[in-house]
PDB file of C-alpha atoms in Angstrom:
ATOM      1  CA  MET F   1      17.170 -54.071   4.476  1.00 33.00           C
ATOM      2  CA  VAL F   2      17.691 -52.377   7.855  1.00 36.00           C
ATOM      3  CA  VAL F   3      19.719 -49.185   7.950  1.00 40.00           C
ATOM      4  CA  ASP F   4      21.995 -48.952  10.978  1.00 40.00           C
ATOM      5  CA  ALA F   5      22.167 -45.764  13.059  1.00 36.00           C
ATOM      6  CA  GLY F   6      25.759 -45.315  11.948  1.00 38.00           C
ATOM      7  CA  PHE F   7      25.055 -46.027   8.260  1.00 39.00           C
ATOM      8  CA  ILE F   8      27.161 -44.154   5.696  1.00 36.00           C
ATOM      9  CA  GLY F   9      25.149 -43.367   2.511  1.00 38.00           C
ATOM     10  CA  LEU F  10      26.222 -44.579  -0.900  1.00 33.00           C
ATOM     11  CA  ALA F  11      27.198 -41.040  -1.887  1.00 34.00           C
ATOM     12  CA  GLY F  12      29.320 -40.592   1.233  1.00 38.00           C
ATOM     13  CA  ALA F  13      26.774 -38.735   3.426  1.00 39.00           C
ATOM     14  CA  ASP F  14      26.999 -39.490   7.146  1.00 44.00           C
ATOM     15  CA  TYR F  15      23.670 -40.253   8.846  1.00 42.00           C
ATOM     16  CA  SER F  16      25.134 -41.222  12.244  1.00 42.00           C
ATOM     17  CA  LYS F  17      23.592 -38.148  13.906  1.00 47.00           C
ATOM     18  CA  ARG F  18      20.294 -39.088  15.486  1.00 50.00           C
ATOM     19  CA  MET F  19      17.249 -37.017  14.496  1.00 77.00           C
ATOM     20  CA  GLY F  20      14.373 -38.868  16.213  1.00 89.00           C
ATOM     21  CA  TYR F  21      13.463 -39.368  19.873  1.00 93.00           C
ATOM     22  CA  ASP F  22      15.872 -41.650  21.785  1.00 93.00           C
ATOM     23  CA  ILE F  23      14.029 -44.922  22.268  1.00 93.00           C
ATOM     24  CA  GLU F  24      15.510 -45.262  25.761  1.00 92.00           C
ATOM     25  CA  ARG F  25      13.408 -42.288  26.916  1.00 93.00           C
ATOM     26  CA  PHE F  26      10.136 -44.180  26.368  1.00 95.00           C
ATOM     27  CA  VAL F  27       8.252 -46.125  28.995  1.00 93.00           C
ATOM     28  CA  GLY F  28       7.130 -49.582  27.856  1.00 90.00           C
ATOM     29  CA  TYR F  29       7.228 -51.255  24.452  1.00 91.00           C
ATOM     30  CA  VAL F  30       7.538 -49.244  21.221  1.00 93.00           C
ATOM     31  CA  ASN F  31       6.186 -50.812  18.025  1.00 91.00           C
ATOM     32  CA  GLU F  32       8.808 -51.409  15.330  1.00 91.00           C
ATOM     33  CA  GLY F  33       6.641 -49.540  12.812  1.00 90.00           C
ATOM     34  CA  LEU F  34       7.060 -46.318  14.837  1.00 94.00           C
ATOM     35  CA  LEU F  35      10.848 -46.297  14.400  1.00 94.00           C
ATOM     36  CA  CYS F  36      12.619 -44.262  11.712  1.00 94.00           C
ATOM     37  CA  CYS F  37      14.123 -46.496   9.036  1.00 91.00           C
ATOM     38  CA  ILE F  38      17.244 -44.304   8.956  1.00 93.00           C
ATOM     39  CA  CYS F  39      18.171 -43.274  12.507  1.00 93.00           C
ATOM     40  CA  ARG F  40      16.297 -46.177  14.190  1.00 93.00           C
ATOM     41  CA  ASP F  41      14.912 -43.819  16.839  1.00 94.00           C
ATOM     42  CA  VAL F  42      11.235 -43.064  17.467  1.00 95.00           C
ATOM     43  CA  LEU F  43       9.795 -40.940  14.654  1.00 95.00           C
ATOM     44  CA  GLU F  44      10.033 -37.162  15.007  1.00 92.00           C
ATOM     45  CA  ASN F  45       7.919 -35.061  12.582  1.00 93.00           C
ATOM     46  CA  PRO F  46       7.298 -38.240  10.549  1.00 94.00           C
ATOM     47  CA  LEU F  47       6.814 -38.591   6.777  1.00 95.00           C
ATOM     48  CA  GLN F  48       5.863 -41.717   4.863  1.00 94.00           C
ATOM     49  CA  ALA F  49       6.919 -43.007   1.453  1.00 95.00           C
ATOM     50  CA  PRO F  50       4.497 -44.713  -0.997  1.00 94.00           C
ATOM     51  CA  CYS F  51       6.084 -48.023   0.035  1.00 93.00           C
ATOM     52  CA  GLU F  52       4.781 -47.275   3.602  1.00 92.00           C
ATOM     53  CA  HIS F  53       8.222 -46.905   5.179  1.00 94.00           C
ATOM     54  CA  ALA F  54       8.326 -44.022   7.653  1.00 94.00           C
ATOM     55  CA  PHE F  55      11.139 -41.595   8.431  1.00 95.00           C
ATOM     56  CA  CYS F  56      11.899 -38.511  10.505  1.00 95.00           C
ATOM     57  CA  THR F  57      11.555 -35.432   8.318  1.00 94.00           C
ATOM     58  CA  SER F  58      15.177 -34.369   8.877  1.00 93.00           C
ATOM     59  CA  CYS F  59      16.471 -37.888   8.205  1.00 94.00           C
ATOM     60  CA  ILE F  60      14.698 -38.467   4.890  1.00 95.00           C
ATOM     61  CA  HIS F  61      15.404 -34.934   3.614  1.00 94.00           C
ATOM     62  CA  GLY F  62      19.107 -35.441   4.354  1.00 93.00           C
ATOM     63  CA  TRP F  63      19.054 -38.817   2.615  1.00 95.00           C
ATOM     64  CA  LEU F  64      17.329 -37.506  -0.517  1.00 94.00           C
ATOM     65  CA  VAL F  65      19.920 -34.761  -0.999  1.00 93.00           C
ATOM     66  CA  GLN F  66      22.273 -37.322  -2.557  1.00 91.00           C
ATOM     67  CA  ASN F  67      19.965 -40.319  -3.095  1.00 93.00           C
ATOM     68  CA  HIS F  68      16.785 -40.874  -5.064  1.00 92.00           C
ATOM     69  CA  ASN F  69      15.390 -44.037  -3.538  1.00 94.00           C
ATOM     70  CA  CYS F  70      13.944 -45.409  -0.327  1.00 94.00           C
ATOM     71  CA  PRO F  71      16.767 -46.363   2.070  1.00 92.00           C
ATOM     72  CA  GLU F  72      14.791 -49.440   3.132  1.00 92.00           C
ATOM     73  CA  ASP F  73      13.776 -51.176  -0.126  1.00 92.00           C
ATOM     74  CA  ARG F  74      15.553 -49.016  -2.778  1.00 93.00           C
ATOM     75  CA  GLN F  75      12.354 -48.101  -4.610  1.00 94.00           C
ATOM     76  CA  ALA F  76      12.437 -44.770  -6.495  1.00 94.00           C
ATOM     77  CA  LEU F  77      11.642 -41.863  -4.178  1.00 94.00           C
ATOM     78  CA  ASP F  78      11.821 -38.068  -4.112  1.00 92.00           C
ATOM     79  CA  ILE F  79      10.557 -35.375  -1.730  1.00 93.00           C
ATOM     80  CA  SER F  80       7.347 -34.727  -3.706  1.00 93.00           C
ATOM     81  CA  MET F  81       6.260 -38.345  -3.081  1.00 94.00           C
ATOM     82  CA  LEU F  82       6.419 -38.088   0.733  1.00 95.00           C
ATOM     83  CA  ARG F  83       3.132 -37.902   2.643  1.00 94.00           C
ATOM     84  CA  PRO F  84       2.058 -37.494   6.319  1.00 94.00           C
ATOM     85  CA  LEU F  85       1.934 -40.591   8.470  1.00 92.00           C
ATOM     86  CA  PHE F  86      -1.259 -42.689   8.478  1.00 92.00           C
ATOM     87  CA  ARG F  87      -3.717 -41.473  11.106  1.00 92.00           C
ATOM     88  CA  TYR F  88      -3.749 -44.702  13.134  1.00 92.00           C
ATOM     89  CA  MET F  89       0.068 -44.726  13.228  1.00 92.00           C
ATOM     90  CA  ARG F  90       0.120 -41.047  14.218  1.00 93.00           C
ATOM     91  CA  ASN F  91      -2.345 -41.734  17.032  1.00 93.00           C
ATOM     92  CA  ASP F  92      -0.223 -44.655  18.295  1.00 93.00           C
ATOM     93  CA  LEU F  93       2.855 -42.410  18.145  1.00 94.00           C
ATOM     94  CA  ASN F  94       1.200 -39.582  20.095  1.00 94.00           C
ATOM     95  CA  ARG F  95       0.047 -41.983  22.852  1.00 94.00           C
ATOM     96  CA  LEU F  96       3.580 -43.184  23.644  1.00 95.00           C
ATOM     97  CA  GLN F  97       4.760 -42.239  27.152  1.00 96.00           C
ATOM     98  CA  ILE F  98       8.125 -40.497  27.345  1.00 95.00           C
ATOM     99  CA  TRP F  99      10.403 -39.145  30.066  1.00 95.00           C
ATOM    100  CA  CYS F 100      11.253 -35.415  30.066  1.00 94.00           C
ATOM    101  CA  LYS F 101      14.696 -34.764  28.556  1.00 92.00           C
ATOM    102  CA  ASN F 102      15.657 -33.018  31.829  1.00 92.00           C
ATOM    103  CA  ARG F 103      15.370 -36.266  33.788  1.00 91.00           C
ATOM    104  CA  GLN F 104      19.112 -36.221  34.515  1.00 89.00           C
ATOM    105  CA  HIS F 105      18.660 -32.786  36.146  1.00 88.00           C
ATOM    106  CA  GLY F 106      15.894 -34.010  38.399  1.00 91.00           C
ATOM    107  CA  CYS F 107      12.641 -33.794  36.430  1.00 93.00           C
ATOM    108  CA  GLU F 108      10.446 -36.851  37.029  1.00 93.00           C
ATOM    109  CA  THR F 109       7.722 -35.949  34.536  1.00 93.00           C
ATOM    110  CA  ILE F 110       6.340 -38.642  32.213  1.00 94.00           C
ATOM    111  CA  CYS F 111       3.799 -37.564  29.618  1.00 93.00           C
ATOM    112  CA  SER F 112       2.518 -38.486  26.168  1.00 94.00           C
ATOM    113  CA  LEU F 113       4.679 -37.702  23.163  1.00 94.00           C
ATOM    114  CA  GLU F 114       1.920 -35.387  21.931  1.00 92.00           C
ATOM    115  CA  VAL F 115       2.557 -32.870  24.746  1.00 93.00           C
ATOM    116  CA  ILE F 116       6.229 -33.435  25.547  1.00 93.00           C
ATOM    117  CA  ASP F 117       7.441 -30.410  23.564  1.00 91.00           C
ATOM    118  CA  ARG F 118       5.097 -28.066  25.423  1.00 93.00           C
ATOM    119  CA  HIS F 119       6.227 -29.473  28.771  1.00 94.00           C
ATOM    120  CA  GLU F 120       9.917 -29.169  27.933  1.00 91.00           C
ATOM    121  CA  ARG F 121       9.501 -25.527  26.867  1.00 90.00           C
ATOM    122  CA  GLU F 122       8.169 -24.765  30.361  1.00 91.00           C
ATOM    123  CA  CYS F 123      10.084 -27.336  32.407  1.00 93.00           C
ATOM    124  CA  GLU F 124      11.638 -25.854  35.565  1.00 93.00           C
ATOM    125  CA  TYR F 125      14.698 -28.097  35.110  1.00 92.00           C
ATOM    126  CA  SER F 126      15.531 -26.826  31.606  1.00 90.00           C
ATOM    127  CA  GLN F 127      18.897 -25.138  31.195  1.00 89.00           C
ATOM    128  CA  VAL F 128      18.386 -21.483  30.139  1.00 89.00           C
ATOM    129  CA  PRO F 129      20.970 -18.732  29.504  1.00 89.00           C
ATOM    130  CA  CYS F 130      21.297 -15.794  31.862  1.00 87.00           C
ATOM    131  CA  LEU F 131      19.296 -12.758  30.764  1.00 83.00           C
ATOM    132  CA  ASN F 132      22.476 -10.704  31.046  1.00 78.00           C
ATOM    133  CA  ALA F 133      24.158 -12.653  28.240  1.00 72.00           C
ATOM    134  CA  GLY F 134      24.077  -9.626  25.958  1.00 62.00           C
ATOM    135  CA  GLY F 135      22.016  -6.528  25.222  1.00 50.00           C
ATOM    136  CA  ILE F 136      21.980  -2.859  24.502  1.00 44.00           C
ATOM    137  CA  TYR F 137      24.682  -2.006  27.054  1.00 44.00           C
ATOM    138  CA  MET F 138      27.115  -4.784  26.139  1.00 48.00           C
ATOM    139  CA  CYS F 139      28.342  -6.458  22.989  1.00 51.00           C
ATOM    140  CA  TYR F 140      26.942  -9.863  22.081  1.00 49.00           C
ATOM    141  CA  GLY F 141      29.003 -12.582  23.770  1.00 51.00           C
ATOM    142  CA  CYS F 142      30.526 -10.135  26.283  1.00 62.00           C
ATOM    143  CA  GLY F 143      27.896 -10.733  28.956  1.00 73.00           C
ATOM    144  CA  CYS F 144      27.204 -13.546  31.365  1.00 81.00           C
ATOM    145  CA  THR F 145      27.852 -16.998  29.884  1.00 84.00           C
ATOM    146  CA  VAL F 146      26.273 -18.977  32.719  1.00 86.00           C
ATOM    147  CA  GLN F 147      23.375 -21.329  32.019  1.00 87.00           C
ATOM    148  CA  VAL F 148      21.130 -22.216  34.933  1.00 88.00           C
ATOM    149  CA  GLU F 149      17.957 -24.161  35.489  1.00 89.00           C
ATOM    150  CA  ARG F 150      14.827 -22.110  34.856  1.00 90.00           C
ATOM    151  CA  ARG F 151      13.771 -22.484  38.508  1.00 90.00           C
ATOM    152  CA  ASN F 152      17.078 -20.941  39.679  1.00 89.00           C
ATOM    153  CA  LEU F 153      17.187 -18.089  37.156  1.00 88.00           C
ATOM    154  CA  GLU F 154      15.823 -15.372  39.467  1.00 87.00           C
ATOM    155  CA  SER F 155      18.266 -16.197  42.253  1.00 87.00           C
ATOM    156  CA  HIS F 156      21.150 -16.106  39.781  1.00 87.00           C
ATOM    157  CA  LEU F 157      20.053 -12.742  38.354  1.00 84.00           C
ATOM    158  CA  ALA F 158      20.127 -11.279  41.855  1.00 82.00           C
ATOM    159  CA  VAL F 159      23.863 -11.996  42.183  1.00 84.00           C
ATOM    160  CA  CYS F 160      24.976 -11.927  38.535  1.00 82.00           C
ATOM    161  CA  GLU F 161      28.014  -9.682  38.085  1.00 76.00           C
ATOM    162  CA  TYR F 162      26.612  -8.545  34.740  1.00 76.00           C
ATOM    163  CA  ARG F 163      23.318  -7.368  36.182  1.00 73.00           C
ATOM    164  CA  SER F 164      22.481  -3.751  35.453  1.00 68.00           C
ATOM    165  CA  ARG F 165      20.896  -1.081  37.637  1.00 64.00           C
ATOM    166  CA  GLU F 166      20.107   2.601  37.352  1.00 65.00           C
ATOM    167  CA  CYS F 167      22.859   4.997  38.363  1.00 70.00           C
ATOM    168  CA  PRO F 168      22.283   6.091  41.974  1.00 63.00           C
ATOM    169  CA  ASN F 169      23.588   9.615  41.195  1.00 67.00           C
ATOM    170  CA  GLY F 170      20.566  10.385  39.045  1.00 60.00           C
ATOM    171  CA  CYS F 171      22.072  10.497  35.550  1.00 69.00           C
ATOM    172  CA  GLY F 172      19.538   7.885  34.426  1.00 62.00           C
ATOM    173  CA  TYR F 173      22.052   5.433  32.968  1.00 64.00           C
ATOM    174  CA  ALA F 174      21.811   1.689  33.519  1.00 64.00           C
ATOM    175  CA  ILE F 175      25.232   0.505  34.631  1.00 63.00           C
ATOM    176  CA  LEU F 176      26.649  -2.957  35.115  1.00 60.00           C
ATOM    177  CA  SER F 177      27.659  -3.985  38.598  1.00 55.00           C
ATOM    178  CA  ALA F 178      31.122  -4.830  37.298  1.00 50.00           C
ATOM    179  CA  ASP F 179      31.515  -1.306  35.879  1.00 51.00           C
ATOM    180  CA  ASP F 180      30.131   0.527  38.904  1.00 55.00           C
ATOM    181  CA  VAL F 181      33.538   1.921  39.947  1.00 54.00           C
ATOM    182  CA  GLN F 182      34.401   3.173  36.459  1.00 65.00           C
ATOM    183  CA  HIS F 183      31.065   4.907  35.832  1.00 62.00           C
ATOM    184  CA  ASN F 184      31.343   8.685  35.364  1.00 69.00           C
ATOM    185  CA  CYS F 185      28.010  10.507  35.119  1.00 73.00           C
ATOM    186  CA  ILE F 186      29.482  13.653  33.516  1.00 74.00           C
ATOM    187  CA  ALA F 187      31.368  11.696  30.874  1.00 75.00           C
ATOM    188  CA  GLU F 188      28.329   9.555  30.083  1.00 74.00           C
ATOM    189  CA  LEU F 189      26.056  12.592  29.791  1.00 78.00           C
ATOM    190  CA  ARG F 190      28.590  14.431  27.649  1.00 80.00           C
ATOM    191  CA  THR F 191      28.806  11.433  25.319  1.00 82.00           C
ATOM    192  CA  GLU F 192      25.032  11.245  25.087  1.00 82.00           C
ATOM    193  CA  LEU F 193      24.865  14.993  24.438  1.00 86.00           C
ATOM    194  CA  GLU F 194      27.324  14.667  21.569  1.00 89.00           C
ATOM    195  CA  LEU F 195      25.301  11.830  20.118  1.00 90.00           C
ATOM    196  CA  LEU F 196      22.118  13.856  20.387  1.00 91.00           C
ATOM    197  CA  ARG F 197      23.826  16.867  18.789  1.00 91.00           C
ATOM    198  CA  SER F 198      25.034  14.714  15.889  1.00 92.00           C
ATOM    199  CA  GLU F 199      21.573  13.244  15.424  1.00 92.00           C
ATOM    200  CA  MET F 200      20.027  16.730  15.561  1.00 93.00           C
ATOM    201  CA  ILE F 201      22.450  18.061  12.936  1.00 93.00           C
ATOM    202  CA  CYS F 202      21.692  15.126  10.661  1.00 93.00           C
ATOM    203  CA  LYS F 203      17.953  15.609  11.073  1.00 92.00           C
ATOM    204  CA  VAL F 204      18.220  19.363  10.442  1.00 93.00           C
ATOM    205  CA  GLU F 205      20.179  18.693   7.251  1.00 93.00           C
ATOM    206  CA  GLU F 206      17.624  16.156   6.142  1.00 92.00           C
ATOM    207  CA  VAL F 207      14.780  18.589   6.805  1.00 93.00           C
ATOM    208  CA  ARG F 208      16.629  21.399   5.008  1.00 92.00           C
ATOM    209  CA  HIS F 209      17.271  19.263   1.935  1.00 92.00           C
ATOM    210  CA  GLU F 210      13.675  18.127   1.938  1.00 91.00           C
ATOM    211  CA  MET F 211      12.366  21.706   2.217  1.00 92.00           C
ATOM    212  CA  GLU F 212      14.698  22.908  -0.565  1.00 92.00           C
ATOM    213  CA  SER F 213      13.513  20.086  -2.772  1.00 91.00           C
ATOM    214  CA  ARG F 214       9.875  20.952  -2.068  1.00 91.00           C
ATOM    215  CA  LEU F 215      10.482  24.659  -2.701  1.00 92.00           C
ATOM    216  CA  ASP F 216      12.202  23.936  -6.016  1.00 91.00           C
ATOM    217  CA  SER F 217       9.338  21.704  -7.033  1.00 91.00           C
ATOM    218  CA  GLN F 218       6.760  24.350  -6.067  1.00 91.00           C
ATOM    219  CA  ARG F 219       8.769  27.050  -7.841  1.00 92.00           C
ATOM    220  CA  ARG F 220       8.850  25.043 -11.069  1.00 91.00           C
ATOM    221  CA  HIS F 221       5.157  24.386 -10.728  1.00 91.00           C
ATOM    222  CA  MET F 222       4.408  28.095 -10.204  1.00 92.00           C
ATOM    223  CA  VAL F 223       6.494  29.068 -13.274  1.00 91.00           C
ATOM    224  CA  GLN F 224       4.622  26.570 -15.403  1.00 91.00           C
ATOM    225  CA  LYS F 225       1.313  27.773 -13.979  1.00 91.00           C
ATOM    226  CA  GLU F 226       2.215  31.406 -14.643  1.00 91.00           C
ATOM    227  CA  SER F 227       3.113  30.612 -18.249  1.00 91.00           C
ATOM    228  CA  LEU F 228      -0.194  28.826 -18.758  1.00 92.00           C
ATOM    229  CA  LEU F 229      -2.123  31.712 -17.199  1.00 92.00           C
ATOM    230  CA  GLN F 230      -0.304  34.244 -19.383  1.00 91.00           C
ATOM    231  CA  ASN F 231      -1.224  32.271 -22.499  1.00 92.00           C
ATOM    232  CA  GLU F 232      -4.832  32.110 -21.339  1.00 92.00           C
ATOM    233  CA  ILE F 233      -4.866  35.890 -20.737  1.00 93.00           C
ATOM    234  CA  GLU F 234      -3.526  36.577 -24.230  1.00 92.00           C
ATOM    235  CA  GLU F 235      -6.142  34.274 -25.692  1.00 92.00           C
ATOM    236  CA  LEU F 236      -8.886  36.037 -23.718  1.00 93.00           C
ATOM    237  CA  LYS F 237      -7.658  39.425 -24.928  1.00 92.00           C
ATOM    238  CA  SER F 238      -7.779  38.205 -28.516  1.00 91.00           C
ATOM    239  CA  GLN F 239     -11.280  36.858 -28.011  1.00 92.00           C
ATOM    240  CA  MET F 240     -12.354  40.149 -26.377  1.00 93.00           C
ATOM    241  CA  SER F 241     -11.012  42.133 -29.358  1.00 91.00           C
ATOM    242  CA  ARG F 242     -12.974  39.956 -31.758  1.00 92.00           C
ATOM    243  CA  VAL F 243     -16.114  40.318 -29.650  1.00 92.00           C
ATOM    244  CA  MET F 244     -15.778  44.127 -29.555  1.00 92.00           C
ATOM    245  CA  SER F 245     -15.344  44.226 -33.345  1.00 91.00           C
ATOM    246  CA  ASP F 246     -18.420  42.047 -33.794  1.00 92.00           C
ATOM    247  CA  MET F 247     -20.387  44.306 -31.430  1.00 92.00           C
ATOM    248  CA  ARG F 248     -19.462  47.448 -33.367  1.00 92.00           C
ATOM    249  CA  THR F 249     -20.564  45.779 -36.586  1.00 92.00           C
ATOM    250  CA  LEU F 250     -23.842  44.730 -35.016  1.00 92.00           C
ATOM    251  CA  VAL F 251     -24.466  48.238 -33.640  1.00 92.00           C
ATOM    252  CA  ALA F 252     -23.911  49.746 -37.101  1.00 92.00           C
ATOM    253  CA  GLU F 253     -26.242  47.239 -38.700  1.00 92.00           C
ATOM    254  CA  GLU F 254     -28.847  47.830 -35.999  1.00 92.00           C
ATOM    255  CA  ARG F 255     -28.671  51.591 -36.572  1.00 92.00           C
ATOM    256  CA  GLN F 256     -29.140  51.122 -40.302  1.00 92.00           C
ATOM    257  CA  HIS F 257     -32.097  48.808 -39.756  1.00 93.00           C
ATOM    258  CA  ARG F 258     -33.684  51.338 -37.388  1.00 92.00           C
ATOM    259  CA  GLN F 259     -33.386  54.053 -39.991  1.00 92.00           C
ATOM    260  CA  GLU F 260     -34.934  51.813 -42.620  1.00 92.00           C
ATOM    261  CA  LEU F 261     -37.779  50.979 -40.230  1.00 92.00           C
ATOM    262  CA  GLU F 262     -38.395  54.644 -39.501  1.00 91.00           C
ATOM    263  CA  GLN F 263     -38.459  55.425 -43.240  1.00 92.00           C
ATOM    264  CA  ALA F 264     -40.858  52.559 -43.856  1.00 90.00           C
ATOM    265  CA  GLU F 265     -43.100  53.758 -41.024  1.00 91.00           C
ATOM    266  CA  LEU F 266     -43.200  57.256 -42.509  1.00 91.00           C
ATOM    267  CA  GLU F 267     -44.122  55.926 -45.918  1.00 90.00           C
ATOM    268  CA  LYS F 268     -46.751  53.749 -44.302  1.00 90.00           C
ATOM    269  CA  ARG F 269     -48.417  56.797 -42.693  1.00 90.00           C
ATOM    270  CA  GLU F 270     -48.333  58.698 -45.943  1.00 89.00           C
ATOM    271  CA  LEU F 271     -49.896  55.749 -47.719  1.00 90.00           C
ATOM    272  CA  MET F 272     -52.631  55.468 -45.114  1.00 90.00           C
ATOM    273  CA  GLU F 273     -53.426  59.195 -45.427  1.00 89.00           C
ATOM    274  CA  LEU F 274     -53.514  58.866 -49.201  1.00 89.00           C
ATOM    275  CA  LEU F 275     -55.888  55.940 -49.015  1.00 89.00           C
ATOM    276  CA  LYS F 276     -58.161  57.892 -46.698  1.00 87.00           C
ATOM    277  CA  SER F 277     -58.207  60.875 -49.057  1.00 87.00           C
ATOM    278  CA  LEU F 278     -58.951  58.609 -52.007  1.00 86.00           C
ATOM    279  CA  HIS F 279     -61.778  57.075 -50.117  1.00 86.00           C
ATOM    280  CA  LYS F 280     -63.261  60.500 -49.409  1.00 84.00           C
ATOM    281  CA  GLU F 281     -62.877  61.659 -52.993  1.00 82.00           C
ATOM    282  CA  ASN F 282     -64.561  58.520 -54.257  1.00 83.00           C
ATOM    283  CA  LYS F 283     -67.559  59.267 -52.104  1.00 81.00           C
ATOM    284  CA  LEU F 284     -67.775  62.873 -53.317  1.00 81.00           C
ATOM    285  CA  THR F 285     -67.561  62.010 -57.000  1.00 77.00           C
ATOM    286  CA  THR F 286     -70.071  59.167 -56.996  1.00 73.00           C
ATOM    287  CA  GLY F 287     -72.526  59.536 -59.962  1.00 55.00           C
ATOM    288  CA  GLU F 288     -70.396  61.965 -61.985  1.00 56.00           C
ATOM    289  CA  GLY F 289     -69.120  60.318 -65.181  1.00 52.00           C
ATOM    290  CA  SER F 290     -66.474  62.315 -66.955  1.00 47.00           C
ATOM    291  CA  SER F 291     -65.446  64.371 -64.010  1.00 48.00           C
ATOM    292  CA  LYS F 292     -64.934  61.151 -61.946  1.00 46.00           C
ATOM    293  CA  ARG F 293     -62.481  59.692 -64.352  1.00 51.00           C
ATOM    294  CA  ASN F 294     -60.460  62.921 -64.646  1.00 50.00           C
ATOM    295  CA  THR F 295     -60.331  63.392 -60.904  1.00 49.00           C
ATOM    296  CA  SER F 296     -59.243  59.845 -60.087  1.00 49.00           C
ATOM    297  CA  ILE F 297     -56.267  59.897 -62.476  1.00 50.00           C
ATOM    298  CA  ARG F 298     -54.181  62.287 -60.290  1.00 54.00           C
ATOM    299  CA  PRO F 299     -54.521  60.316 -56.986  1.00 52.00           C
ATOM    300  CA  LEU F 300     -53.688  57.096 -58.785  1.00 53.00           C
ATOM    301  CA  ASN F 301     -50.513  58.618 -60.215  1.00 58.00           C
ATOM    302  CA  ARG F 302     -49.566  59.829 -56.748  1.00 56.00           C
ATOM    303  CA  LEU F 303     -50.202  56.314 -55.300  1.00 55.00           C
ATOM    304  CA  GLU F 304     -47.913  54.718 -57.861  1.00 59.00           C
ATOM    305  CA  SER F 305     -45.107  57.134 -56.992  1.00 59.00           C
ATOM    306  CA  ILE F 306     -45.479  56.314 -53.271  1.00 54.00           C
ATOM    307  CA  LYS F 307     -45.366  52.587 -53.973  1.00 54.00           C
ATOM    308  CA  ARG F 308     -42.116  53.013 -55.804  1.00 57.00           C
ATOM    309  CA  LYS F 309     -40.409  54.899 -52.937  1.00 52.00           C
ATOM    310  CA  PRO F 310     -40.002  51.934 -50.517  1.00 48.00           C
ATOM    311  CA  LYS F 311     -38.299  49.948 -53.273  1.00 45.00           C
ATOM    312  CA  GLU F 312     -35.747  52.717 -53.779  1.00 44.00           C
ATOM    313  CA  VAL F 313     -35.022  52.911 -50.004  1.00 42.00           C
ATOM    314  CA  THR F 314     -34.470  49.208 -49.798  1.00 42.00           C
ATOM    315  CA  VAL F 315     -31.939  49.300 -52.633  1.00 38.00           C
ATOM    316  CA  ILE F 316     -29.961  51.995 -50.846  1.00 35.00           C
TER     317      ILE F 316
END
């Protein structure tokens, strides 16, 4: 089944608009396999179905919006099944020789299909819009509507009535040639001054609101910080009070221990003196029987009383 260029799809979609390259632009014979099965022009951005029929990307995507089969053999087909063209077919397609689309304007360039797009983007015979078609000083669509060949663009810009230039009076404004008579430097500068004043007021308000917000945030933070510090101070005071109480207790205990040590030291000296005296008396009374026993009874009684004294101090 061959789909005619003016074929109307089963669901009512019109595919009469050509999407591929016009076959009449090509030099020499074009293989039938390099033609789109829908628009019957030379393939542009080609895709291939599993059944090996090839289509322009725009053509097959438009077809599959309302159909779910190949337009050539009616086999089931959806977008996910489409694949790039076979390499050998893509190479044959890229080697085709084609005229530049600006041939009717005078371009005589013939090049391979692989580089035709790059040539046409830079072709001197391409129709381009005037650079004064719209911009910052004019509303879109209110500028120059002329389209000229790229090679003649500079000469057109030199005489375009919508060309702009800097005000010769020194105000710095770019004015259109058509508005040269109506330009008023004072009025323009006053308007700009009002705009700048409005922008300045808006910026000042924004800065003020931002600063107030920051100050409020810092103020809240400082209040919270102060509360935390006050709690920490109270806690430190409580800890200091407990430490001072513990220190007083320790000082009292230390004083009591010192007194006990002094008392023990005194008793120790007395004991040492008593032992020395006993030792001397024992030497003097050596060999005397009855008198030795009577004499030693008194020092021993005294020693027992001294031994009992430390125990009484400790109990106190």
